[in-house]
CSV table of C-alpha atoms in Angstrom, one decimal:
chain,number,residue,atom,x,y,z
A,1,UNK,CA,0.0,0.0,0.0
A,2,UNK,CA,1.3,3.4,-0.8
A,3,UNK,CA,2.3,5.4,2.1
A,4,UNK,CA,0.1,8.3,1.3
A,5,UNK,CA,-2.9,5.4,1.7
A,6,UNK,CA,-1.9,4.5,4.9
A,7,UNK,CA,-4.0,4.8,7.5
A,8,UNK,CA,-2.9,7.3,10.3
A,9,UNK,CA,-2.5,6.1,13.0
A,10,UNK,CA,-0.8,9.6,15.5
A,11,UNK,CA,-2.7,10.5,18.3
A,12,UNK,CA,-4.0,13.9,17.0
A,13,UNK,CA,-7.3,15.2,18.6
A,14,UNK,CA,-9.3,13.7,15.6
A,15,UNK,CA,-8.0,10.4,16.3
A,16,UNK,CA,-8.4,9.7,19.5
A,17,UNK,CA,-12.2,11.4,19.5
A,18,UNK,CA,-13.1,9.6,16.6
A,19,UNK,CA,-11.7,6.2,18.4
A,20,UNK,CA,-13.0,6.7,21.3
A,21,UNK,CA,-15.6,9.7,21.7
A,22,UNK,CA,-13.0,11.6,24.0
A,23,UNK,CA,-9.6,13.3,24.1
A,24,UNK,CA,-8.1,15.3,26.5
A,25,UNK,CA,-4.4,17.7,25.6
A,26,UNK,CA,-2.1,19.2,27.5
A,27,UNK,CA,-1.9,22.8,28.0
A,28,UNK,CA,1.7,23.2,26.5
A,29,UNK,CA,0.1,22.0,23.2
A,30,UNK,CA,-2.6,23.4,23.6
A,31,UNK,CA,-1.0,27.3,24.4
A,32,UNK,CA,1.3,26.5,21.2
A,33,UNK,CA,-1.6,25.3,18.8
A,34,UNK,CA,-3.7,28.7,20.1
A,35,UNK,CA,-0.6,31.0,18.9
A,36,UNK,CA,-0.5,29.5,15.3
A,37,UNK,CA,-4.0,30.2,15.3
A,38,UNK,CA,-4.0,34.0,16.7
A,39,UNK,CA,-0.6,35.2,17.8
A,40,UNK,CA,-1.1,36.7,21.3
A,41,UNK,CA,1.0,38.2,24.4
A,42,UNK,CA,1.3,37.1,27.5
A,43,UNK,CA,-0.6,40.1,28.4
A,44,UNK,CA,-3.3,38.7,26.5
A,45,UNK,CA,-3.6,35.6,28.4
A,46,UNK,CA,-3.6,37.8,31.7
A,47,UNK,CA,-6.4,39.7,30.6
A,48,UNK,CA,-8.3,36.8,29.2
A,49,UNK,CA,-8.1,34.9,32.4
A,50,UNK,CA,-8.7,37.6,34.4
A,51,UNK,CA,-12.2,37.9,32.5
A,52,UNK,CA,-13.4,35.4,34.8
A,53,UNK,CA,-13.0,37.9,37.7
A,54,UNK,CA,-16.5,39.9,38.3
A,55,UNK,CA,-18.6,38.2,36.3
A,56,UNK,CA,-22.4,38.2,37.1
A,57,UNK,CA,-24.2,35.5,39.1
A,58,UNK,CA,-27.0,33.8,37.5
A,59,UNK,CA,-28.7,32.6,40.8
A,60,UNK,CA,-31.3,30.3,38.9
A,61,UNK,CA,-31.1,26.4,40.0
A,62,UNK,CA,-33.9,24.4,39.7
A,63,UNK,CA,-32.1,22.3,42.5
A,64,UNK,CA,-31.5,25.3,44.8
A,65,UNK,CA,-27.7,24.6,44.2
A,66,UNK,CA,-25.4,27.8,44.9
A,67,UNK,CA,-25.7,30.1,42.3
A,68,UNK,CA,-22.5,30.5,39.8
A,69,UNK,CA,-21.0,33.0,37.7
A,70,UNK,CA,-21.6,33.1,34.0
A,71,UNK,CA,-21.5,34.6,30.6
A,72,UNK,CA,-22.5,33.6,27.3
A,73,UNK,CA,-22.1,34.2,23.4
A,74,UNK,CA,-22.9,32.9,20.5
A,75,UNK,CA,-20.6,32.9,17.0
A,76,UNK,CA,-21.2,31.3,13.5
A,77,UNK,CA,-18.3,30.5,12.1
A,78,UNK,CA,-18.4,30.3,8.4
A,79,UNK,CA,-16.7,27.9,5.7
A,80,UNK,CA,-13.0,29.0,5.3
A,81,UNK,CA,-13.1,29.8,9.5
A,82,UNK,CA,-14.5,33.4,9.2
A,83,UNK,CA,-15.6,33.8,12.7
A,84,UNK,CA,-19.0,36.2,13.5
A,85,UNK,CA,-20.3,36.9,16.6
A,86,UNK,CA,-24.4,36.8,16.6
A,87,UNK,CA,-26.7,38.8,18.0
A,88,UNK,CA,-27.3,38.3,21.9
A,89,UNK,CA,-30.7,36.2,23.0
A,90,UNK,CA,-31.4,34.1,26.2
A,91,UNK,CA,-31.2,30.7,26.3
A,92,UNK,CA,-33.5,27.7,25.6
A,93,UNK,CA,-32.6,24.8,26.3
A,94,UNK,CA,-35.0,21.4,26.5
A,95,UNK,CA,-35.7,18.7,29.8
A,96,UNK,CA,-34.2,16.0,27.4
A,97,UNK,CA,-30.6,18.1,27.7
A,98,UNK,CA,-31.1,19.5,30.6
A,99,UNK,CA,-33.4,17.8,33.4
A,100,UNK,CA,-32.8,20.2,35.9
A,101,UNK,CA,-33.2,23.2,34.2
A,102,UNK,CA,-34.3,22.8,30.7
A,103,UNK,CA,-37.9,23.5,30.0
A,104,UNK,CA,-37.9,27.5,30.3
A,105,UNK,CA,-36.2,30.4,29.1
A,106,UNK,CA,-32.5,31.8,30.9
A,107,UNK,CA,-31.2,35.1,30.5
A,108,UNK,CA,-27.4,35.1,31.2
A,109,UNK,CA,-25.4,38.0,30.5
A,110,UNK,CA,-23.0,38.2,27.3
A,111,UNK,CA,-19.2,38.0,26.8
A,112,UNK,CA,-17.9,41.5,27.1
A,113,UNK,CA,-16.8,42.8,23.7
A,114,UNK,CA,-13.2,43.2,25.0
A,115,UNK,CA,-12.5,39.4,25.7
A,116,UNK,CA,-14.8,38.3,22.6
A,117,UNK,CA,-11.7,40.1,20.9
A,118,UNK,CA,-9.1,38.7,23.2
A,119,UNK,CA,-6.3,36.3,20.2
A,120,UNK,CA,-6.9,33.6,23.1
A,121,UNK,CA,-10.6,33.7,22.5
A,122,UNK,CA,-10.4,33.7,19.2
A,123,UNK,CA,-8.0,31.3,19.1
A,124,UNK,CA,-9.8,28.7,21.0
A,125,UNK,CA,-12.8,29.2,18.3
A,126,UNK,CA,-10.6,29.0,15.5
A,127,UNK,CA,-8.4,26.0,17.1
A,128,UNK,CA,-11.9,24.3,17.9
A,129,UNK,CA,-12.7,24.9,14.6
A,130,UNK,CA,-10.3,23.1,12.7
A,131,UNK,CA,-10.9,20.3,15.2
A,132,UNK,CA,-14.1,19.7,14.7
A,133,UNK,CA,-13.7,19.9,10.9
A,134,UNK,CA,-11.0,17.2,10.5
A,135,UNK,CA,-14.1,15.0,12.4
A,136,UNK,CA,-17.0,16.0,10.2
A,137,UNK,CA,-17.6,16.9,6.8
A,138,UNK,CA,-19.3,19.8,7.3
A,139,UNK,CA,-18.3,23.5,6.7
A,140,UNK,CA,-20.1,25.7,9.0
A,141,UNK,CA,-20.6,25.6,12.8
A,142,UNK,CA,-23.2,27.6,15.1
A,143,UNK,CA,-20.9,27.8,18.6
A,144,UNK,CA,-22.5,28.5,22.0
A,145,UNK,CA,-19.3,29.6,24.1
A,146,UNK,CA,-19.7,30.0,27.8
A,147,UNK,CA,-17.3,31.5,30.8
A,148,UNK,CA,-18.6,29.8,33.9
A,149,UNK,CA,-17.4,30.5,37.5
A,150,UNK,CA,-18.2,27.3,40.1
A,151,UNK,CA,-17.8,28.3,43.3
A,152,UNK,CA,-17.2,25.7,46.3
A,153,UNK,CA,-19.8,26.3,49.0
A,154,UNK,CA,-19.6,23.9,52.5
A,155,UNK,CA,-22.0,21.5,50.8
A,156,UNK,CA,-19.4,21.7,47.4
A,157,UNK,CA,-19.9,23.4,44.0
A,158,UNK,CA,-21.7,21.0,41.2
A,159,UNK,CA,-20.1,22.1,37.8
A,160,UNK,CA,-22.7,19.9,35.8
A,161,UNK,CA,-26.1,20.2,38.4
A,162,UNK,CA,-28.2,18.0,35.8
A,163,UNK,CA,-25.9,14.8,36.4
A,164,UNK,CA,-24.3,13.1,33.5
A,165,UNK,CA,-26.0,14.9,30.1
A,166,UNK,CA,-25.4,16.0,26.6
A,167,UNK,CA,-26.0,19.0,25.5
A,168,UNK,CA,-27.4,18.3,22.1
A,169,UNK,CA,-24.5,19.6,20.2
A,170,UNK,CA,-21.8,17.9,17.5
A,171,UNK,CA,-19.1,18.4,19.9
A,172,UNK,CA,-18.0,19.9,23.1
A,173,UNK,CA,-14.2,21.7,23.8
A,174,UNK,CA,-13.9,22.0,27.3
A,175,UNK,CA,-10.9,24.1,28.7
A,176,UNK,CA,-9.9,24.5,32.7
A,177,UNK,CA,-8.9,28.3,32.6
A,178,UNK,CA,-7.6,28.4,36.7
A,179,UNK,CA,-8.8,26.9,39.7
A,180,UNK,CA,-8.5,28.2,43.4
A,181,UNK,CA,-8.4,26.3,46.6
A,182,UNK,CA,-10.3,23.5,45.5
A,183,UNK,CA,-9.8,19.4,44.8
A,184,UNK,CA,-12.1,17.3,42.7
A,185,UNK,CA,-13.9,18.2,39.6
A,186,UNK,CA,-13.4,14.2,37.6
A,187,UNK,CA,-15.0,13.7,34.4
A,188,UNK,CA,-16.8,10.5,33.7
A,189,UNK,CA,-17.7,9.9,30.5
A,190,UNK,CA,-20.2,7.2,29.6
A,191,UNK,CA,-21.7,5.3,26.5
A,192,UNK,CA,-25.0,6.1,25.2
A,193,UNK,CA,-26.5,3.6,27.4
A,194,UNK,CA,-24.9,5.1,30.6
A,195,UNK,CA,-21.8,2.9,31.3
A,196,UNK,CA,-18.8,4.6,32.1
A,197,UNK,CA,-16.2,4.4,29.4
A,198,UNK,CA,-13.5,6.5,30.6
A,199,UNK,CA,-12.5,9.5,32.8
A,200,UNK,CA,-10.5,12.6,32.7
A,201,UNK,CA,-9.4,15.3,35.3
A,202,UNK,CA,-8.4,19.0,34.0
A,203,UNK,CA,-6.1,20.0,36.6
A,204,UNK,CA,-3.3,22.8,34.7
A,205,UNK,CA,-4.9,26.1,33.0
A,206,UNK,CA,-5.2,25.7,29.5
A,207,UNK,CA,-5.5,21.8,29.5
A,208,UNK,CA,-8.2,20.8,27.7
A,209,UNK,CA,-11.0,18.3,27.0
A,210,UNK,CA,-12.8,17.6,22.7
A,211,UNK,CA,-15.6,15.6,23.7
A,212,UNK,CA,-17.7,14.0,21.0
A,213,UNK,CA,-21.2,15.3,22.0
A,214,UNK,CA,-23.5,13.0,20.1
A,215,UNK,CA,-21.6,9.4,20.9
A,216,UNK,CA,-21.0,10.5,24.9
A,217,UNK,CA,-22.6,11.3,28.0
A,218,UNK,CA,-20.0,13.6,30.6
A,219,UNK,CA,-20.5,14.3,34.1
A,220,UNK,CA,-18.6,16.5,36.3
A,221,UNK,CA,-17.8,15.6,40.2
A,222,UNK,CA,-18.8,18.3,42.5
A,223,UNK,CA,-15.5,20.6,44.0
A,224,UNK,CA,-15.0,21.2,47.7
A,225,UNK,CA,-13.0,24.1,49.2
A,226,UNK,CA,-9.4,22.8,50.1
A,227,UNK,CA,-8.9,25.0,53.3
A,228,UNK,CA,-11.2,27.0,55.2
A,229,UNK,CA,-11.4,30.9,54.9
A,230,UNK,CA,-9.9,31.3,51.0
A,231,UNK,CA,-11.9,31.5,47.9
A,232,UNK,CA,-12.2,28.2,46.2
A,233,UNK,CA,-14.0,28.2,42.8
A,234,UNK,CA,-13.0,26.7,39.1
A,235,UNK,CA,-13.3,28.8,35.6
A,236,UNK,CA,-14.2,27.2,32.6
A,237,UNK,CA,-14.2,27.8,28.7
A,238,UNK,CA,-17.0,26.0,27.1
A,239,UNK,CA,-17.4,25.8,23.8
A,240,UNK,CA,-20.7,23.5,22.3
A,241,UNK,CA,-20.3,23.3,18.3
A,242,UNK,CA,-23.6,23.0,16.4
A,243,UNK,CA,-23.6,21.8,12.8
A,244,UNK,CA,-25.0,24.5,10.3
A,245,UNK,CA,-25.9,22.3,6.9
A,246,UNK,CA,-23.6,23.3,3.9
A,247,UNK,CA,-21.8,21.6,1.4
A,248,UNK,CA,-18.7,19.8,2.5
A,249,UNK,CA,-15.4,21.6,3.1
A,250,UNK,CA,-12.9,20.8,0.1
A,251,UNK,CA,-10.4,18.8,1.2
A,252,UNK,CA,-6.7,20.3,1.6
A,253,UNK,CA,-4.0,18.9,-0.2
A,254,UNK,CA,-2.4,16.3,1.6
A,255,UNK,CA,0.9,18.9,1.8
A,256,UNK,CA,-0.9,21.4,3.3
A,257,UNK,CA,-3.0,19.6,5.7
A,258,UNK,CA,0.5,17.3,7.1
A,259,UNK,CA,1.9,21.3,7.6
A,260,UNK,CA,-1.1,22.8,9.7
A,261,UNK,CA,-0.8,19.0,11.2
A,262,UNK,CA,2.4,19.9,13.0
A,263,UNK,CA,1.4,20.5,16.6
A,264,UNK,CA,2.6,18.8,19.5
A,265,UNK,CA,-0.1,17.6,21.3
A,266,UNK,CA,0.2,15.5,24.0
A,267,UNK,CA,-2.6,13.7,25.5
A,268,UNK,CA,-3.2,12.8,29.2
């Protein structure tokens, strides 16, 4: 067989998704992959993380679970990677995805213009991007992106309230931004007939999780305060990639596409 026909066998992203639903990179790869993406500065990555500071709490819980902090956007982003933000709305979102609180209408405030500009934000959409597109044939992508805040309280903070779910999306990039004061916070993942398959703990900022939404279930441990008397909370990037119908993306060249392969990812 010709080597070009060979099957490839590396552990990119695409691979180990497509083999297994999951993958989860480490944040030096991750940090390098975002720069080829959308050069940035260090200052950059300051401000972006530091986005997470004052955000608004949205204190509705079906559960009566402490409230969290949380903004949201939504992008298209168009054959080619042409990223556009959309028009602000609340969210919907149904029981079948959300049994605790789908069902009804949420109003959660939007991602300030400044970090919606921020290379590292845009980086992780275009990085996501490019992702997602080496798994589907598709060309175009409606994105839900959300910066969530989970506090630890003394009962502990519940990053996914609803239990293990889906959120009724293609797929799912999940990146730890910083965590305070606070142990915890597993992944399970499980089959569609709720048996655990796997797990996976984010631990270091920038490490990250590409979760295939439509073949997996996820569900998040709760996090509990290390030490009394200190905040203790965990920020996280999430962005849920929707598929917009279109005609499918013209391959690359095998040259080019073994070029923007280059990345050294390194899975946990």
């Amino acid at each position: 067989m010709p080597a070009d026909d060979a099957v490839d066998v590396r552990p990119t992203p695409q691979n180990l998704v497509a083999a297994r639903g999951f993958a989860t990179l480490d944040s030096a790869g991750i940090l390098k992959a975002l720069c080829t993406i959308r050069p940035y500065t260090g200052r950059d990555v300051e401000t972006f993380c530091a986005s997470w500071e004052n955000m608004p709490l949205h204190t509705y819980m079906a559960d009566g679970g402490p409230p969290r902090r949380w903004r949201h956007a939504v992008y298209r982003v168009a054959p080619g990677g042409a990223i556009e933000r959309l028009n602000h709305r609340p969210r919907v979102r149904t029981i079948d995805h959300n049994p605790l609180n789908g069902g009804g209408v949420r109003h959660v405030e939007p991602i300030v213009d400044a970090t919606n500009a921020n290379p590292v934000m845009q980086g992780f959409l275009g990085l996501a991007d490019r992702i997602f597109c080496g798994l589907s044939p598709w060309t175009g992508w409606r994105v839900e992106a959300h910066q969530f805040r989970i506090t630890a309280s003394a009962n502990g903070g519940k990053p996914t309230p609803e239990g293990a779910h889906r959120d009724g999306v293609a797929y799912v990039l999940m990146a730890l931004i910083d965590q305070r004061n606070v142990r915890g916070g597993e992944t399970t993942i499980y089959d569609l007939s709720r048996n655990p398959v796997g797990s996976l703990n984010l631990k270091s900022p920038f490490e990250t999780a590409i979760i295939d939404d439509e073949r997996v279930y996820r569900g998040v441990d709760p996090i509990h305060a290390c030490g009394p008397g200190q905040a203790a909370y965990r920020d996280v990037l999430v962005l849920a990639f929707r598929r917009i119908p279109a005609e499918p993306r013209r391959p690359r060249s095998r040259k080019t596409s073994k070029n923007k392969d280059r990345i050294p990812w390194r899975t946990i």
